Amino acid sequence: MHPAFSVIFLTTLIGAGQGLFLALFTGQFYSTVELVEPQPASFYAVGSALSLALLVGGLAASFFHLGRPERAWRAAAMWRTSWLSREVIVLPAMMGIVFLYGVFHWAGWTQPFIVLGEGTLPIDATFVLGMLGVLVTLALFVSTGMIYASVKFLQEWHSPYTIVNFIFLGTASGFMLAAAYSALLGNHLVGFFGTWAVIATLLGLGTRTASLMRNASIKHRSNLQTAIGIRHRGIVQKSQGFSADSFNTREFFHHQSPETLKLIRVMFMVLVFPLPIALVLLAYALASPTLPILAFVVQYIGLIAERWYFFAEAEHPQNLYYQQIS
Amino acid sequence: MTQLALVIDLNVCVGCHACVTSCKQWNTSGWAGPMVDENPYDANPTGTFFNRVQTYEVGSFPSTETVHFPKSCLHCEDPPCVPVCPTGASYKREDNGVVLVDYDKCIGCKYCSWACPYGVRELDEQQKVMKKCTLCIDRITDHTLPEAERKPACVIACPTNARLYGDVHDPDSEVSVAIRERGGYALMPEWGTNPANHYLPRQKTHMHVTEEDLQRSDNPLTKEDITVYQGEETMEDVTW
Ligand code: SF4
Ligand code: SF4
């Protein structure tokens, strides 16, 4: 497939935004049960604003993918059958919840209205919003992943790995960002978020490596024989029916050499996994306020490469029909 | 239920592209507005077509065969392109099974083209909406046209009658009979899309010529020849 930067930015930006929200609420949960020190309201409010900004940025990027962005509102119609439609509904829902979560923290509407677990777990409005937000975040990860995973003849994508990779990689970059944000503020949560970021990155390393291995030995079900229905081993296309290019040659081919693909793969395998982990560990050892920021930036650049490769790697069966310009 | 479709006879298609040009002519002049053509007379011409004729070579020299292969939307009975459309712009008509795009609803997200394994949907680079074969829905449903013309433009244009058109759910239709009796098959059956369009395979005509075909076994002169002459016959005995 042709890797479109609109979709690359959409999926990586909202992934980081979702991960950041998960990080904020994880922080809130841990401080509610007094495992980490409590943070001021502004920490959550500004953090939510950052998460919201990433989600809005992703949404904005997605508009560049549409031929007719002015009609985008129509895309909510077919949620019964289309994962794309579901994403279009869940993304604004998530934005709304993140917005409310930030506003409630900012305004200080955090009086617990019920206390659970013998006085140890006070529940306030932000806690409820946070729980809802976690559910919506997961729903958004699943919707985004299923857009790709549900197309069964894009065999590289048609696997549960697609969804778990989106979840782990988005979560990793969100927690990295939370660590960077904490480092910038100079609070004591850097190590907490950093640890979770490393855990999510390692999980992502496991599932992404597994999906690379799966796809390296994938056996495509379609071939030229089934495409034109002639049972003969020696079939070559002599003409695809037109003398230059068309939508079919632009949208479904990456037009890059195998060497470029390999290079990008090596690049993201370094930038997304070992390098940010090393930077986080180093930051912890040196108590550096800037290295976590670098870790996030490095990993985000790596994720752009990772998403580029995700698209380029997928071999669409329609390509069988477009082999020979003449 | 009716399922309109094309049946393409690969045995007689000569790859003349008459269906391509007639399709473009009819559909670019219709109510949906023109189908884009960029640099039509320059290097790298590109544009939207509903139908393409491709050419394949099967086998290796000297025993090769050239196969011309027209390809357009197959109007699948279980079209994977329809449920993925977020706007409902892509739909399958209940009454005749034709898969269509509502150009007024389409947002040009291209998801349906990803979800079609056959590569027959093309985004119009000027109107920015998805386009594909409509089976000339504006001809075949137009009751002001005489019956004989209520057919897709490509079917009327084909000089070798390689394109048959009809209802594949009616067992007695020309297309159903052709599929049944001449080995009609579907493309990429592995995806369960159940294409309505079918292809008729190429068939080699082998002639078997026996000795009797060359020399009539009931040739009266031959019979005469095997008569054993004894010398006593007159001409009255051997001719009549
Ligand atoms: S051939 Fe492609 S576009 Fe046409 S109905 Fe089937 S899946 Fe949809
Ligand atoms: S490109 Fe148009 S027809 Fe295709 S899925 Fe998107 S909105 Fe639907």
Coordinates of C-alpha atoms in Angstrom, one line a residue, chain A residues 138-301:
Chain A
L138 CA -9.5 1.3 24.4
A139 CA -12.5 1.5 22.1
L140 CA -10.7 4.0 19.9
F141 CA -7.6 1.8 19.8
V142 CA -9.7 -1.1 18.7
S143 CA -11.7 0.9 16.1
T144 CA -8.5 2.3 14.6
G145 CA -6.8 -1.1 14.5
M146 CA -9.9 -2.8 13.1
I147 CA -10.0 -0.5 10.2
Y148 CA -6.9 -2.2 9.0
A149 CA -7.3 -5.6 10.6
S150 CA -10.8 -6.2 9.2
V151 CA -9.8 -6.1 5.6
K152 CA -9.2 -9.8 5.2
F153 CA -7.3 -9.9 2.0
L154 CA -4.7 -7.4 3.2
Q155 CA -3.2 -10.4 4.9
E156 CA -0.4 -8.5 6.6
W157 CA -3.0 -6.5 8.5
H158 CA -5.6 -9.1 9.0
S159 CA -4.3 -10.2 12.4
P160 CA -4.9 -9.4 16.1
Y161 CA -1.3 -8.1 16.1
T162 CA -2.5 -5.0 14.3
I163 CA -4.7 -4.1 17.2
V164 CA -2.3 -5.0 20.0
N165 CA 0.5 -3.1 18.3
F166 CA -1.7 0.0 18.1
I167 CA -2.5 -0.3 21.8
F168 CA 1.0 -1.0 23.1
L169 CA 2.8 1.5 20.8
G170 CA 0.3 4.3 21.5
T171 CA 0.4 3.6 25.2
A172 CA 4.2 3.6 25.1
S173 CA 4.5 6.9 23.4
G174 CA 1.8 8.5 25.7
F175 CA 3.6 7.4 28.8
M176 CA 6.9 8.6 27.4
L177 CA 5.2 11.9 26.9
A178 CA 3.9 11.9 30.4
A179 CA 7.4 11.2 31.7
A180 CA 8.8 14.1 29.6
Y181 CA 6.0 16.3 30.8
S182 CA 6.7 15.4 34.5
A183 CA 10.5 15.9 33.9
L184 CA 9.8 19.4 32.5
L185 CA 7.7 20.3 35.5
G186 CA 10.3 18.7 37.8
N187 CA 7.8 16.6 39.8
H188 CA 8.5 13.1 41.1
L189 CA 6.4 11.1 38.7
V190 CA 9.2 10.9 36.0
G191 CA 10.3 7.5 37.3
F192 CA 6.7 6.3 37.6
F193 CA 5.7 7.2 34.1
G194 CA 9.1 6.2 32.7
T195 CA 8.7 2.7 34.2
W196 CA 5.3 2.3 32.6
A197 CA 6.6 3.6 29.4
V198 CA 9.4 1.1 29.4
I199 CA 7.0 -1.7 30.1
A200 CA 4.6 -0.7 27.3
T201 CA 7.6 -0.3 24.9
L202 CA 8.8 -3.8 25.8
L203 CA 5.3 -5.2 25.3
G204 CA 5.2 -3.4 21.9
L205 CA 8.6 -4.8 21.0
G206 CA 7.3 -8.3 21.6
T207 CA 4.1 -7.9 19.6
R208 CA 5.7 -5.8 16.8
T209 CA 8.5 -8.3 16.4
A210 CA 6.0 -11.1 16.3
S211 CA 4.0 -9.4 13.6
L212 CA 7.1 -8.8 11.5
M213 CA 8.0 -12.4 11.8
R214 CA 4.4 -13.5 10.9
N215 CA 4.5 -11.2 7.8
A216 CA 7.9 -12.3 6.7
S217 CA 6.6 -15.8 6.0
I218 CA 3.1 -14.9 5.0
K219 CA 1.7 -16.9 2.1
H220 CA -0.6 -14.8 0.0
R221 CA -3.8 -16.6 -1.0
S222 CA -4.3 -14.8 -4.3
N223 CA -2.0 -15.1 -7.2
L224 CA -2.1 -14.5 -10.9
Q225 CA -3.8 -17.8 -11.5
T226 CA -6.8 -17.0 -9.2
A227 CA -6.8 -13.4 -10.3
I228 CA -7.6 -14.2 -14.0
G229 CA -8.8 -17.7 -13.5
I230 CA -6.3 -19.5 -15.8
R231 CA -4.6 -22.6 -14.4
H232 CA -1.1 -22.3 -15.8
R233 CA 2.1 -21.6 -14.0
G234 CA 3.6 -19.4 -16.7
I235 CA 1.4 -16.3 -16.8
V236 CA 2.9 -12.8 -17.4
Q237 CA 1.0 -9.6 -17.8
K238 CA 1.9 -7.8 -21.0
S239 CA -0.3 -4.8 -20.5
Q240 CA -2.4 -3.5 -17.6
G241 CA -4.5 -1.7 -20.2
F242 CA -3.1 1.8 -20.1
S243 CA 0.1 3.5 -20.9
A244 CA 0.9 5.6 -17.8
D245 CA -0.4 5.4 -14.2
S246 CA -3.8 5.4 -12.6
F247 CA -5.4 5.5 -9.2
N248 CA -4.6 1.7 -9.0
T249 CA -0.9 2.2 -9.5
R250 CA -0.7 5.2 -7.1
E251 CA -2.8 4.1 -4.2
F252 CA -1.6 0.5 -3.8
F253 CA 2.1 0.6 -4.4
H254 CA 4.8 2.2 -2.3
H255 CA 7.2 2.5 -5.3
Q256 CA 10.2 2.1 -3.1
S257 CA 13.0 -0.3 -3.4
P258 CA 13.3 -3.3 -1.0
E259 CA 16.5 -1.7 0.4
T260 CA 14.5 1.4 1.4
L261 CA 12.0 -0.8 3.1
K262 CA 14.6 -2.7 5.0
L263 CA 16.3 0.5 6.0
I264 CA 13.0 1.9 7.4
R265 CA 12.4 -1.3 9.3
V266 CA 15.8 -1.2 10.9
M267 CA 15.4 2.5 11.7
F268 CA 12.1 2.1 13.5
M269 CA 13.2 -1.1 15.3
V270 CA 16.0 1.1 16.8
L271 CA 14.2 4.4 17.3
V272 CA 11.0 3.0 18.8
F273 CA 12.4 0.4 21.2
P274 CA 16.0 0.3 22.4
L275 CA 16.9 3.9 22.1
P276 CA 14.0 5.5 24.1
I277 CA 14.4 2.8 26.7
A278 CA 18.1 3.6 27.0
L279 CA 17.4 7.3 27.2
V280 CA 14.8 6.8 29.9
L281 CA 17.2 4.7 32.0
L282 CA 19.9 7.2 31.5
A283 CA 17.6 10.0 32.5
Y284 CA 16.7 8.1 35.6
A285 CA 20.4 7.6 36.5
L286 CA 21.3 11.2 35.8
A287 CA 18.1 12.7 37.1
S288 CA 18.0 14.6 33.8
P289 CA 15.0 16.8 33.1
T290 CA 15.6 16.9 29.4
L291 CA 16.4 13.3 28.4
P292 CA 12.8 12.0 28.8
I293 CA 11.7 14.7 26.4
L294 CA 14.4 13.4 23.9
A295 CA 13.2 9.9 24.6
F296 CA 9.6 10.8 23.6
V297 CA 10.7 12.7 20.5
V298 CA 13.0 9.9 19.3
Q299 CA 10.2 7.3 19.9
Y300 CA 7.7 9.5 18.1
I301 CA 9.9 9.8 15.0

